[in-house]
Amino acid sequence: SGLRCNGTESKLFQCLPKRPRIHRFYCDPTIHAGVTCAQNVRIASQSGSKGRVEVFYNNTWGTVCSASWSLFDAIVVCRQLGFGHAVRAFSASVPGSGKIWLSHLTCTI
């Protein structure tokens, strides 16, 4: 593939050698790159980028209490999930199931 990653890069294109070559050849579908990423935060919703924040702790998904929830907290969640900046923080109208794992967050940016 020509990629040379050491694990500190934030983007795949930072793994290219100094003289990158773009390969233009057939790639057998059985050898395409894949990955399984660990993620301990998700948004429970139909839209993907808007909804109730959930965290994975102790092998169980649970919710985050909106007490003291701020735009700074939302910015951190959006950044962790790879979205753009947070537009607003709100109390989700759809209740979660399971335990409430986090409350009274005080993120700063």
mmCIF file of N, CA, C and O in Angstrom:
data_model
loop_
_atom_site.group_PDB
_atom_site.id
_atom_site.type_symbol
_atom_site.label_atom_id
_atom_site.label_comp_id
_atom_site.label_asym_id
_atom_site.label_seq_id
_atom_site.Cartn_x
_atom_site.Cartn_y
_atom_site.Cartn_z
ATOM 1 N N SER A 1 0.817 -1.197 0.000
ATOM 2 C CA SER A 1 0.000 0.000 0.000
ATOM 3 C C SER A 1 0.857 1.256 0.000
ATOM 4 O O SER A 1 0.395 2.309 -0.345
ATOM 5 N N GLY A 2 2.093 1.146 0.458
ATOM 6 C CA GLY A 2 2.955 2.309 0.501
ATOM 7 C C GLY A 2 2.754 3.165 1.747
ATOM 8 O O GLY A 2 3.469 4.139 1.947
ATOM 9 N N LEU A 3 1.796 2.857 2.592
ATOM 10 C CA LEU A 3 1.560 3.649 3.794
ATOM 11 C C LEU A 3 2.571 3.291 4.869
ATOM 12 O O LEU A 3 2.941 2.144 5.048
ATOM 13 N N ARG A 4 3.008 4.290 5.604
ATOM 14 C CA ARG A 4 3.963 4.090 6.688
ATOM 15 C C ARG A 4 3.473 4.861 7.910
ATOM 16 O O ARG A 4 3.860 5.999 8.147
ATOM 17 N N CYS A 5 2.598 4.257 8.697
ATOM 18 C CA CYS A 5 2.052 4.895 9.895
ATOM 19 C C CYS A 5 2.817 4.445 11.134
ATOM 20 O O CYS A 5 3.200 3.287 11.246
ATOM 21 N N ASN A 6 3.028 5.372 12.063
ATOM 22 C CA ASN A 6 3.652 4.999 13.330
ATOM 23 C C ASN A 6 2.690 5.132 14.506
ATOM 24 O O ASN A 6 3.046 4.865 15.638
ATOM 25 N N GLY A 7 1.459 5.587 14.245
ATOM 26 C CA GLY A 7 0.439 5.670 15.281
ATOM 27 C C GLY A 7 0.222 7.058 15.843
ATOM 28 O O GLY A 7 -0.717 7.286 16.593
ATOM 29 N N THR A 8 1.072 8.016 15.482
ATOM 30 C CA THR A 8 0.909 9.379 15.992
ATOM 31 C C THR A 8 0.146 10.279 15.014
ATOM 32 O O THR A 8 -0.209 11.398 15.368
ATOM 33 N N GLU A 9 -0.104 9.791 13.822
ATOM 34 C CA GLU A 9 -0.774 10.599 12.803
ATOM 35 C C GLU A 9 -2.256 10.763 13.132
ATOM 36 O O GLU A 9 -2.865 9.884 13.723
ATOM 37 N N SER A 10 -2.817 11.904 12.731
ATOM 38 C CA SER A 10 -4.249 12.117 12.926
ATOM 39 C C SER A 10 -5.043 11.855 11.649
ATOM 40 O O SER A 10 -6.260 11.763 11.688
ATOM 41 N N LYS A 11 -4.352 11.735 10.519
ATOM 42 C CA LYS A 11 -5.009 11.472 9.240
ATOM 43 C C LYS A 11 -4.205 10.438 8.468
ATOM 44 O O LYS A 11 -2.968 10.424 8.520
ATOM 45 N N LEU A 12 -4.904 9.594 7.732
ATOM 46 C CA LEU A 12 -4.253 8.539 6.978
ATOM 47 C C LEU A 12 -3.262 9.090 5.953
ATOM 48 O O LEU A 12 -2.197 8.522 5.741
ATOM 49 N N PHE A 13 -3.574 10.238 5.331
ATOM 50 C CA PHE A 13 -2.676 10.804 4.322
ATOM 51 C C PHE A 13 -1.361 11.289 4.922
ATOM 52 O O PHE A 13 -0.410 11.553 4.203
ATOM 53 N N GLN A 14 -1.279 11.389 6.248
ATOM 54 C CA GLN A 14 -0.010 11.739 6.882
ATOM 55 C C GLN A 14 0.938 10.547 6.924
ATOM 56 O O GLN A 14 2.084 10.685 7.300
ATOM 57 N N CYS A 15 0.462 9.377 6.538
ATOM 58 C CA CYS A 15 1.271 8.155 6.539
ATOM 59 C C CYS A 15 1.980 7.917 5.215
ATOM 60 O O CYS A 15 2.706 6.935 5.075
ATOM 61 N N LEU A 16 1.760 8.764 4.237
ATOM 62 C CA LEU A 16 2.383 8.573 2.939
ATOM 63 C C LEU A 16 3.888 8.808 3.023
ATOM 64 O O LEU A 16 4.356 9.647 3.785
ATOM 65 N N PRO A 17 4.665 8.075 2.234
ATOM 66 C CA PRO A 17 6.102 8.321 2.196
ATOM 67 C C PRO A 17 6.390 9.691 1.597
ATOM 68 O O PRO A 17 5.519 10.330 1.025
ATOM 69 N N LYS A 18 7.644 10.131 1.691
ATOM 70 C CA LYS A 18 8.014 11.461 1.187
ATOM 71 C C LYS A 18 7.728 11.621 -0.290
ATOM 72 O O LYS A 18 7.409 12.691 -0.757
ATOM 73 N N ARG A 19 7.856 10.544 -1.040
ATOM 74 C CA ARG A 19 7.551 10.577 -2.479
ATOM 75 C C ARG A 19 6.392 9.630 -2.734
ATOM 76 O O ARG A 19 6.588 8.498 -3.163
ATOM 77 N N PRO A 20 5.163 10.080 -2.431
ATOM 78 C CA PRO A 20 4.020 9.175 -2.559
ATOM 79 C C PRO A 20 3.725 8.811 -3.996
ATOM 80 O O PRO A 20 3.957 9.590 -4.913
ATOM 81 N N ARG A 21 3.258 7.590 -4.160
ATOM 82 C CA ARG A 21 2.788 7.127 -5.464
ATOM 83 C C ARG A 21 1.335 6.737 -5.302
ATOM 84 O O ARG A 21 0.980 5.995 -4.393
ATOM 85 N N ILE A 22 0.507 7.257 -6.149
ATOM 86 C CA ILE A 22 -0.895 6.877 -6.151
ATOM 87 C C ILE A 22 -1.020 5.646 -7.034
ATOM 88 O O ILE A 22 -0.721 5.692 -8.226
ATOM 89 N N HIS A 23 -1.418 4.539 -6.435
ATOM 90 C CA HIS A 23 -1.537 3.286 -7.186
ATOM 91 C C HIS A 23 -2.832 3.275 -7.982
ATOM 92 O O HIS A 23 -3.891 3.564 -7.462
ATOM 93 N N ARG A 24 -2.728 2.939 -9.223
ATOM 94 C CA ARG A 24 -3.897 2.835 -10.094
ATOM 95 C C ARG A 24 -3.950 1.421 -10.638
ATOM 96 O O ARG A 24 -3.595 1.172 -11.766
ATOM 97 N N PHE A 25 -4.339 0.526 -9.773
ATOM 98 C CA PHE A 25 -4.454 -0.856 -10.195
ATOM 99 C C PHE A 25 -5.643 -1.484 -9.491
ATOM 100 O O PHE A 25 -6.184 -0.942 -8.543
ATOM 101 N N TYR A 26 -6.006 -2.637 -9.997
ATOM 102 C CA TYR A 26 -7.133 -3.350 -9.422
ATOM 103 C C TYR A 26 -6.752 -3.866 -8.043
ATOM 104 O O TYR A 26 -5.681 -4.417 -7.838
ATOM 105 N N CYS A 27 -7.648 -3.675 -7.075
ATOM 106 C CA CYS A 27 -7.442 -4.188 -5.724
ATOM 107 C C CYS A 27 -8.519 -5.228 -5.460
ATOM 108 O O CYS A 27 -9.706 -4.923 -5.482
ATOM 109 N N ASP A 28 -8.109 -6.440 -5.249
ATOM 110 C CA ASP A 28 -9.038 -7.534 -4.959
ATOM 111 C C ASP A 28 -9.880 -7.175 -3.737
ATOM 112 O O ASP A 28 -9.332 -6.792 -2.702
ATOM 113 N N PRO A 29 -11.210 -7.277 -3.809
ATOM 114 C CA PRO A 29 -12.068 -6.912 -2.682
ATOM 115 C C PRO A 29 -11.794 -7.699 -1.403
ATOM 116 O O PRO A 29 -12.182 -7.284 -0.326
ATOM 117 N N THR A 30 -11.087 -8.814 -1.516
ATOM 118 C CA THR A 30 -10.803 -9.582 -0.302
ATOM 119 C C THR A 30 -9.589 -9.044 0.444
ATOM 120 O O THR A 30 -9.287 -9.520 1.539
ATOM 121 N N ILE A 31 -8.904 -8.054 -0.124
ATOM 122 C CA ILE A 31 -7.737 -7.520 0.567
ATOM 123 C C ILE A 31 -7.852 -6.025 0.868
ATOM 124 O O ILE A 31 -6.865 -5.372 1.150
ATOM 125 N N HIS A 32 -9.057 -5.460 0.834
ATOM 126 C CA HIS A 32 -9.242 -4.062 1.196
ATOM 127 C C HIS A 32 -9.023 -3.889 2.688
ATOM 128 O O HIS A 32 -9.315 -4.772 3.491
ATOM 129 N N ALA A 33 -8.504 -2.740 3.064
ATOM 130 C CA ALA A 33 -8.213 -2.462 4.473
ATOM 131 C C ALA A 33 -9.504 -2.332 5.277
ATOM 132 O O ALA A 33 -10.505 -1.817 4.804
ATOM 133 N N GLY A 34 -9.452 -2.800 6.490
ATOM 134 C CA GLY A 34 -10.574 -2.679 7.413
ATOM 135 C C GLY A 34 -10.058 -2.324 8.793
ATOM 136 O O GLY A 34 -8.859 -2.388 9.059
ATOM 137 N N VAL A 35 -10.935 -1.939 9.663
ATOM 138 C CA VAL A 35 -10.533 -1.568 11.016
ATOM 139 C C VAL A 35 -11.715 -1.742 11.965
ATOM 140 O O VAL A 35 -12.865 -1.617 11.551
ATOM 141 N N THR A 36 -11.426 -2.061 13.184
ATOM 142 C CA THR A 36 -12.414 -2.035 14.254
ATOM 143 C C THR A 36 -11.887 -1.057 15.291
ATOM 144 O O THR A 36 -10.806 -1.262 15.853
ATOM 145 N N CYS A 37 -12.601 0.016 15.510
ATOM 146 C CA CYS A 37 -12.155 1.063 16.429
ATOM 147 C C CYS A 37 -12.882 0.954 17.764
ATOM 148 O O CYS A 37 -14.066 0.639 17.805
ATOM 149 N N ALA A 38 -12.161 1.221 18.814
ATOM 150 C CA ALA A 38 -12.765 1.266 20.145
ATOM 151 C C ALA A 38 -13.416 2.628 20.309
ATOM 152 O O ALA A 38 -12.825 3.652 19.998
ATOM 153 N N GLN A 39 -14.612 2.659 20.769
ATOM 154 C CA GLN A 39 -15.320 3.917 20.994
ATOM 155 C C GLN A 39 -16.123 3.780 22.276
ATOM 156 O O GLN A 39 -16.877 2.841 22.427
ATOM 157 N N ASN A 40 -15.945 4.710 23.188
ATOM 158 C CA ASN A 40 -16.675 4.628 24.432
ATOM 159 C C ASN A 40 -17.700 5.741 24.588
ATOM 160 O O ASN A 40 -18.223 5.957 25.664
ATOM 161 N N VAL A 41 -17.971 6.451 23.495
ATOM 162 C CA VAL A 41 -19.008 7.482 23.470
ATOM 163 C C VAL A 41 -19.791 7.318 22.181
ATOM 164 O O VAL A 41 -19.223 7.024 21.139
ATOM 165 N N ARG A 42 -21.110 7.506 22.273
ATOM 166 C CA ARG A 42 -21.924 7.451 21.056
ATOM 167 C C ARG A 42 -23.112 8.384 21.220
ATOM 168 O O ARG A 42 -23.422 8.847 22.317
ATOM 169 N N ILE A 43 -23.765 8.655 20.093
ATOM 170 C CA ILE A 43 -24.994 9.434 20.093
ATOM 171 C C ILE A 43 -26.118 8.495 19.707
ATOM 172 O O ILE A 43 -26.093 7.903 18.630
ATOM 173 N N ALA A 44 -27.071 8.348 20.602
ATOM 174 C CA ALA A 44 -28.214 7.471 20.350
ATOM 175 C C ALA A 44 -29.289 8.284 19.640
ATOM 176 O O ALA A 44 -29.938 9.131 20.237
ATOM 177 N N SER A 45 -29.421 8.064 18.335
ATOM 178 C CA SER A 45 -30.389 8.827 17.551
ATOM 179 C C SER A 45 -30.570 8.198 16.188
ATOM 180 O O SER A 45 -29.851 7.288 15.810
ATOM 181 N N GLN A 46 -31.501 8.729 15.458
ATOM 182 C CA GLN A 46 -31.720 8.313 14.082
ATOM 183 C C GLN A 46 -30.855 9.131 13.124
ATOM 184 O O GLN A 46 -30.527 8.691 12.048
ATOM 185 N N SER A 47 -30.462 10.344 13.529
ATOM 186 C CA SER A 47 -29.753 11.230 12.604
ATOM 187 C C SER A 47 -28.241 11.075 12.649
ATOM 188 O O SER A 47 -27.557 11.546 11.760
ATOM 189 N N GLY A 48 -27.696 10.466 13.680
ATOM 190 C CA GLY A 48 -26.260 10.239 13.738
ATOM 191 C C GLY A 48 -25.474 11.312 14.447
ATOM 192 O O GLY A 48 -24.590 11.018 15.228
ATOM 193 N N SER A 49 -25.767 12.586 14.199
ATOM 194 C CA SER A 49 -24.979 13.650 14.817
ATOM 195 C C SER A 49 -25.766 14.472 15.827
ATOM 196 O O SER A 49 -25.271 15.461 16.360
ATOM 197 N N LYS A 50 -26.991 14.082 16.118
ATOM 198 C CA LYS A 50 -27.817 14.805 17.081
ATOM 199 C C LYS A 50 -28.595 13.791 17.903
ATOM 200 O O LYS A 50 -29.253 12.915 17.348
ATOM 201 N N GLY A 51 -28.501 13.892 19.196
ATOM 202 C CA GLY A 51 -29.264 12.976 20.040
ATOM 203 C C GLY A 51 -28.673 12.841 21.437
ATOM 204 O O GLY A 51 -27.791 13.597 21.830
ATOM 205 N N ARG A 52 -29.148 11.869 22.145
ATOM 206 C CA ARG A 52 -28.737 11.608 23.522
ATOM 207 C C ARG A 52 -27.317 11.046 23.559
ATOM 208 O O ARG A 52 -26.975 10.130 22.825
ATOM 209 N N VAL A 53 -26.480 11.587 24.429
ATOM 210 C CA VAL A 53 -25.102 11.126 24.570
ATOM 211 C C VAL A 53 -25.081 9.908 25.488
ATOM 212 O O VAL A 53 -25.703 9.903 26.549
ATOM 213 N N GLU A 54 -24.373 8.879 25.046
ATOM 214 C CA GLU A 54 -24.213 7.677 25.855
ATOM 215 C C GLU A 54 -22.732 7.337 25.961
ATOM 216 O O GLU A 54 -21.961 7.626 25.056
ATOM 217 N N VAL A 55 -22.364 6.730 27.082
ATOM 218 C CA VAL A 55 -20.978 6.318 27.296
ATOM 219 C C VAL A 55 -20.938 4.840 27.651
ATOM 220 O O VAL A 55 -21.884 4.295 28.221
ATOM 221 N N PHE A 56 -19.835 4.209 27.286
ATOM 222 C CA PHE A 56 -19.635 2.789 27.558
ATOM 223 C C PHE A 56 -18.691 2.656 28.745
ATOM 224 O O PHE A 56 -17.548 3.115 28.708
ATOM 225 N N TYR A 57 -19.184 2.050 29.808
ATOM 226 C CA TYR A 57 -18.387 1.887 31.023
ATOM 227 C C TYR A 57 -18.779 0.570 31.684
ATOM 228 O O TYR A 57 -19.965 0.226 31.725
ATOM 229 N N ASN A 58 -17.798 -0.135 32.183
ATOM 230 C CA ASN A 58 -18.062 -1.396 32.888
ATOM 231 C C ASN A 58 -18.858 -2.369 32.010
ATOM 232 O O ASN A 58 -19.785 -3.024 32.485
ATOM 233 N N ASN A 59 -18.520 -2.409 30.710
ATOM 234 C CA ASN A 59 -19.172 -3.289 29.724
ATOM 235 C C ASN A 59 -20.654 -3.006 29.520
ATOM 236 O O ASN A 59 -21.402 -3.885 29.106
ATOM 237 N N THR A 60 -21.092 -1.781 29.803
ATOM 238 C CA THR A 60 -22.503 -1.421 29.670
ATOM 239 C C THR A 60 -22.646 0.001 29.142
ATOM 240 O O THR A 60 -21.943 0.905 29.598
ATOM 241 N N TRP A 61 -23.549 0.190 28.183
ATOM 242 C CA TRP A 61 -23.872 1.536 27.712
ATOM 243 C C TRP A 61 -24.814 2.188 28.704
ATOM 244 O O TRP A 61 -25.740 1.560 29.203
ATOM 245 N N GLY A 62 -24.582 3.453 28.993
ATOM 246 C CA GLY A 62 -25.441 4.230 29.877
ATOM 247 C C GLY A 62 -25.496 5.667 29.396
ATOM 248 O O GLY A 62 -24.853 6.038 28.413
ATOM 249 N N THR A 63 -26.229 6.490 30.098
ATOM 250 C CA THR A 63 -26.447 7.867 29.658
ATOM 251 C C THR A 63 -25.603 8.855 30.444
ATOM 252 O O THR A 63 -24.930 8.511 31.406
ATOM 253 N N VAL A 64 -25.669 10.106 30.006
ATOM 254 C CA VAL A 64 -25.005 11.218 30.668
ATOM 255 C C VAL A 64 -26.096 12.166 31.140
ATOM 256 O O VAL A 64 -26.938 12.583 30.351
ATOM 257 N N CYS A 65 -26.084 12.486 32.424
ATOM 258 C CA CYS A 65 -27.080 13.414 32.975
ATOM 259 C C CYS A 65 -26.817 14.808 32.424
ATOM 260 O O CYS A 65 -25.666 15.229 32.277
ATOM 261 N N SER A 66 -27.872 15.543 32.139
ATOM 262 C CA SER A 66 -27.699 16.875 31.552
ATOM 263 C C SER A 66 -27.510 17.963 32.608
ATOM 264 O O SER A 66 -27.424 19.143 32.268
ATOM 265 N N ALA A 67 -27.407 17.606 33.886
ATOM 266 C CA ALA A 67 -27.122 18.605 34.923
ATOM 267 C C ALA A 67 -25.769 19.237 34.632
ATOM 268 O O ALA A 67 -24.772 18.542 34.442
ATOM 269 N N SER A 68 -25.730 20.531 34.528
ATOM 270 C CA SER A 68 -24.524 21.302 34.206
ATOM 271 C C SER A 68 -23.999 21.048 32.797
ATOM 272 O O SER A 68 -22.878 21.435 32.467
ATOM 273 N N TRP A 69 -24.772 20.417 31.929
ATOM 274 C CA TRP A 69 -24.371 20.143 30.550
ATOM 275 C C TRP A 69 -24.235 21.463 29.809
ATOM 276 O O TRP A 69 -25.131 22.307 29.834
ATOM 277 N N SER A 70 -23.093 21.659 29.137
ATOM 278 C CA SER A 70 -22.850 22.939 28.468
ATOM 279 C C SER A 70 -22.367 22.723 27.038
ATOM 280 O O SER A 70 -22.068 21.600 26.627
ATOM 281 N N LEU A 71 -22.256 23.818 26.327
ATOM 282 C CA LEU A 71 -21.740 23.752 24.960
ATOM 283 C C LEU A 71 -20.303 23.236 24.955
ATOM 284 O O LEU A 71 -19.910 22.522 24.042
ATOM 285 N N PHE A 72 -19.526 23.556 25.978
ATOM 286 C CA PHE A 72 -18.156 23.043 26.062
ATOM 287 C C PHE A 72 -18.152 21.516 26.121
ATOM 288 O O PHE A 72 -17.341 20.860 25.479
ATOM 289 N N ASP A 73 -19.063 20.935 26.900
ATOM 290 C CA ASP A 73 -19.165 19.473 26.983
ATOM 291 C C ASP A 73 -19.535 18.890 25.623
ATOM 292 O O ASP A 73 -18.990 17.883 25.185
ATOM 293 N N ALA A 74 -20.492 19.545 24.956
ATOM 294 C CA ALA A 74 -20.937 19.092 23.637
ATOM 295 C C ALA A 74 -19.804 19.180 22.615
ATOM 296 O O ALA A 74 -19.650 18.302 21.760
ATOM 297 N N ILE A 75 -18.989 20.222 22.706
ATOM 298 C CA ILE A 75 -17.852 20.376 21.790
ATOM 299 C C ILE A 75 -16.896 19.202 21.945
ATOM 300 O O ILE A 75 -16.414 18.635 20.956
ATOM 301 N N VAL A 76 -16.625 18.799 23.173
ATOM 302 C CA VAL A 76 -15.714 17.684 23.427
ATOM 303 C C VAL A 76 -16.285 16.391 22.859
ATOM 304 O O VAL A 76 -15.579 15.601 22.228
ATOM 305 N N VAL A 77 -17.589 16.149 23.044
ATOM 306 C CA VAL A 77 -18.222 14.936 22.508
ATOM 307 C C VAL A 77 -18.147 14.920 20.989
ATOM 308 O O VAL A 77 -17.761 13.914 20.391
ATOM 309 N N CYS A 78 -18.499 16.031 20.350
ATOM 310 C CA CYS A 78 -18.452 16.089 18.885
ATOM 311 C C CYS A 78 -17.038 15.862 18.368
ATOM 312 O O CYS A 78 -16.831 15.147 17.391
ATOM 313 N N ARG A 79 -16.065 16.431 19.025
ATOM 314 C CA ARG A 79 -14.667 16.250 18.628
ATOM 315 C C ARG A 79 -14.258 14.786 18.778
ATOM 316 O O ARG A 79 -13.636 14.211 17.899
ATOM 317 N N GLN A 80 -14.642 14.160 19.905
ATOM 318 C CA GLN A 80 -14.283 12.762 20.139
ATOM 319 C C GLN A 80 -14.896 11.844 19.094
ATOM 320 O O GLN A 80 -14.289 10.849 18.692
ATOM 321 N N LEU A 81 -16.096 12.176 18.626
ATOM 322 C CA LEU A 81 -16.785 11.341 17.644
ATOM 323 C C LEU A 81 -16.415 11.684 16.202
ATOM 324 O O LEU A 81 -16.895 11.046 15.276
ATOM 325 N N GLY A 82 -15.588 12.695 16.013
ATOM 326 C CA GLY A 82 -15.132 13.027 14.670
ATOM 327 C C GLY A 82 -16.071 13.925 13.888
ATOM 328 O O GLY A 82 -15.936 14.056 12.672
ATOM 329 N N PHE A 83 -17.015 14.564 14.567
ATOM 330 C CA PHE A 83 -17.909 15.504 13.894
ATOM 331 C C PHE A 83 -17.260 16.882 13.893
ATOM 332 O O PHE A 83 -16.255 17.114 14.549
ATOM 333 N N GLY A 84 -17.880 17.803 13.194
ATOM 334 C CA GLY A 84 -17.442 19.189 13.237
ATOM 335 C C GLY A 84 -17.737 19.767 14.609
ATOM 336 O O GLY A 84 -18.017 19.045 15.560
ATOM 337 N N HIS A 85 -17.719 21.064 14.707
ATOM 338 C CA HIS A 85 -17.965 21.707 15.992
ATOM 339 C C HIS A 85 -19.411 21.502 16.455
ATOM 340 O O HIS A 85 -20.302 21.275 15.646
ATOM 341 N N ALA A 86 -19.637 21.590 17.746
ATOM 342 C CA ALA A 86 -20.991 21.470 18.288
ATOM 343 C C ALA A 86 -21.754 22.763 18.017
ATOM 344 O O ALA A 86 -21.216 23.859 18.165
ATOM 345 N N VAL A 87 -23.001 22.637 17.616
ATOM 346 C CA VAL A 87 -23.836 23.800 17.342
ATOM 347 C C VAL A 87 -24.574 24.231 18.606
ATOM 348 O O VAL A 87 -24.701 25.412 18.894
ATOM 349 N N ARG A 88 -25.057 23.255 19.379
ATOM 350 C CA ARG A 88 -25.721 23.573 20.643
ATOM 351 C C ARG A 88 -25.729 22.352 21.551
ATOM 352 O O ARG A 88 -25.580 21.222 21.094
ATOM 353 N N ALA A 89 -25.902 22.619 22.825
ATOM 354 C CA ALA A 89 -26.048 21.565 23.828
ATOM 355 C C ALA A 89 -27.486 21.622 24.333
ATOM 356 O O ALA A 89 -28.046 22.709 24.481
ATOM 357 N N PHE A 90 -28.088 20.473 24.584
ATOM 358 C CA PHE A 90 -29.476 20.465 25.030
ATOM 359 C C PHE A 90 -29.741 19.243 25.887
ATOM 360 O O PHE A 90 -28.959 18.308 25.916
ATOM 361 N N SER A 91 -30.869 19.265 26.583
ATOM 362 C CA SER A 91 -31.324 18.097 27.329
ATOM 363 C C SER A 91 -32.140 17.251 26.380
ATOM 364 O O SER A 91 -33.115 17.734 25.796
ATOM 365 N N ALA A 92 -31.759 16.006 26.211
ATOM 366 C CA ALA A 92 -32.451 15.116 25.277
ATOM 367 C C ALA A 92 -33.859 14.831 25.784
ATOM 368 O O ALA A 92 -34.072 14.580 26.973
ATOM 369 N N SER A 93 -34.812 14.876 24.878
ATOM 370 C CA SER A 93 -36.205 14.636 25.258
ATOM 371 C C SER A 93 -36.544 13.152 25.311
ATOM 372 O O SER A 93 -37.548 12.765 25.889
ATOM 373 N N VAL A 94 -35.692 12.324 24.708
ATOM 374 C CA VAL A 94 -35.931 10.876 24.710
ATOM 375 C C VAL A 94 -35.081 10.269 25.829
ATOM 376 O O VAL A 94 -33.855 10.364 25.802
ATOM 377 N N PRO A 95 -35.719 9.681 26.837
ATOM 378 C CA PRO A 95 -34.946 9.117 27.945
ATOM 379 C C PRO A 95 -34.131 7.905 27.504
ATOM 380 O O PRO A 95 -34.508 7.188 26.592
ATOM 381 N N GLY A 96 -33.011 7.718 28.160
ATOM 382 C CA GLY A 96 -32.176 6.568 27.874
ATOM 383 C C GLY A 96 -32.560 5.385 28.731
ATOM 384 O O GLY A 96 -33.409 5.479 29.611
ATOM 385 N N SER A 97 -31.923 4.284 28.445
ATOM 386 C CA SER A 97 -32.131 3.104 29.277
ATOM 387 C C SER A 97 -30.803 2.781 29.947
ATOM 388 O O SER A 97 -29.747 3.204 29.496
ATOM 389 N N GLY A 98 -30.835 2.048 30.997
ATOM 390 C CA GLY A 98 -29.601 1.706 31.681
ATOM 391 C C GLY A 98 -29.218 2.764 32.691
ATOM 392 O O GLY A 98 -29.992 3.659 33.025
ATOM 393 N N LYS A 99 -27.995 2.667 33.145
ATOM 394 C CA LYS A 99 -27.502 3.539 34.204
ATOM 395 C C LYS A 99 -27.093 4.902 33.674
ATOM 396 O O LYS A 99 -26.795 5.068 32.501
ATOM 397 N N ILE A 100 -27.059 5.866 34.554
ATOM 398 C CA ILE A 100 -26.487 7.174 34.254
ATOM 399 C C ILE A 100 -25.045 7.108 34.732
ATOM 400 O O ILE A 100 -24.773 7.030 35.929
ATOM 401 N N TRP A 101 -24.120 7.114 33.776
ATOM 402 C CA TRP A 101 -22.711 6.940 34.113
ATOM 403 C C TRP A 101 -22.004 8.238 34.455
ATOM 404 O O TRP A 101 -21.037 8.241 35.220
ATOM 405 N N LEU A 102 -22.426 9.345 33.866
ATOM 406 C CA LEU A 102 -21.742 10.626 34.104
ATOM 407 C C LEU A 102 -22.749 11.721 34.418
ATOM 408 O O LEU A 102 -23.867 11.728 33.901
ATOM 409 N N SER A 103 -22.315 12.649 35.257
ATOM 410 C CA SER A 103 -23.152 13.786 35.623
ATOM 411 C C SER A 103 -22.255 14.945 36.024
ATOM 412 O O SER A 103 -21.110 14.754 36.438
ATOM 413 N N HIS A 104 -22.766 16.153 35.897
ATOM 414 C CA HIS A 104 -22.078 17.375 36.303
ATOM 415 C C HIS A 104 -20.688 17.499 35.672
ATOM 416 O O HIS A 104 -19.697 17.726 36.355
ATOM 417 N N LEU A 105 -20.634 17.347 34.359
ATOM 418 C CA LEU A 105 -19.373 17.495 33.639
ATOM 419 C C LEU A 105 -18.960 18.957 33.594
ATOM 420 O O LEU A 105 -19.799 19.853 33.617
ATOM 421 N N THR A 106 -17.685 19.210 33.520
ATOM 422 C CA THR A 106 -17.180 20.584 33.450
ATOM 423 C C THR A 106 -16.033 20.658 32.446
ATOM 424 O O THR A 106 -14.899 20.946 32.824
ATOM 425 N N CYS A 107 -16.316 20.376 31.204
ATOM 426 C CA CYS A 107 -15.291 20.432 30.163
ATOM 427 C C CYS A 107 -14.926 21.893 29.871
ATOM 428 O O CYS A 107 -15.771 22.786 29.928
ATOM 429 N N THR A 108 -13.675 22.115 29.569
ATOM 430 C CA THR A 108 -13.219 23.417 29.100
ATOM 431 C C THR A 108 -12.487 23.190 27.791
ATOM 432 O O THR A 108 -11.971 22.113 27.531
ATOM 433 N N ILE A 109 -12.489 24.191 26.957
ATOM 434 C CA ILE A 109 -11.791 24.045 25.682
ATOM 435 C C ILE A 109 -10.786 25.158 25.514
ATOM 436 O O ILE A 109 -10.786 26.114 26.208
#
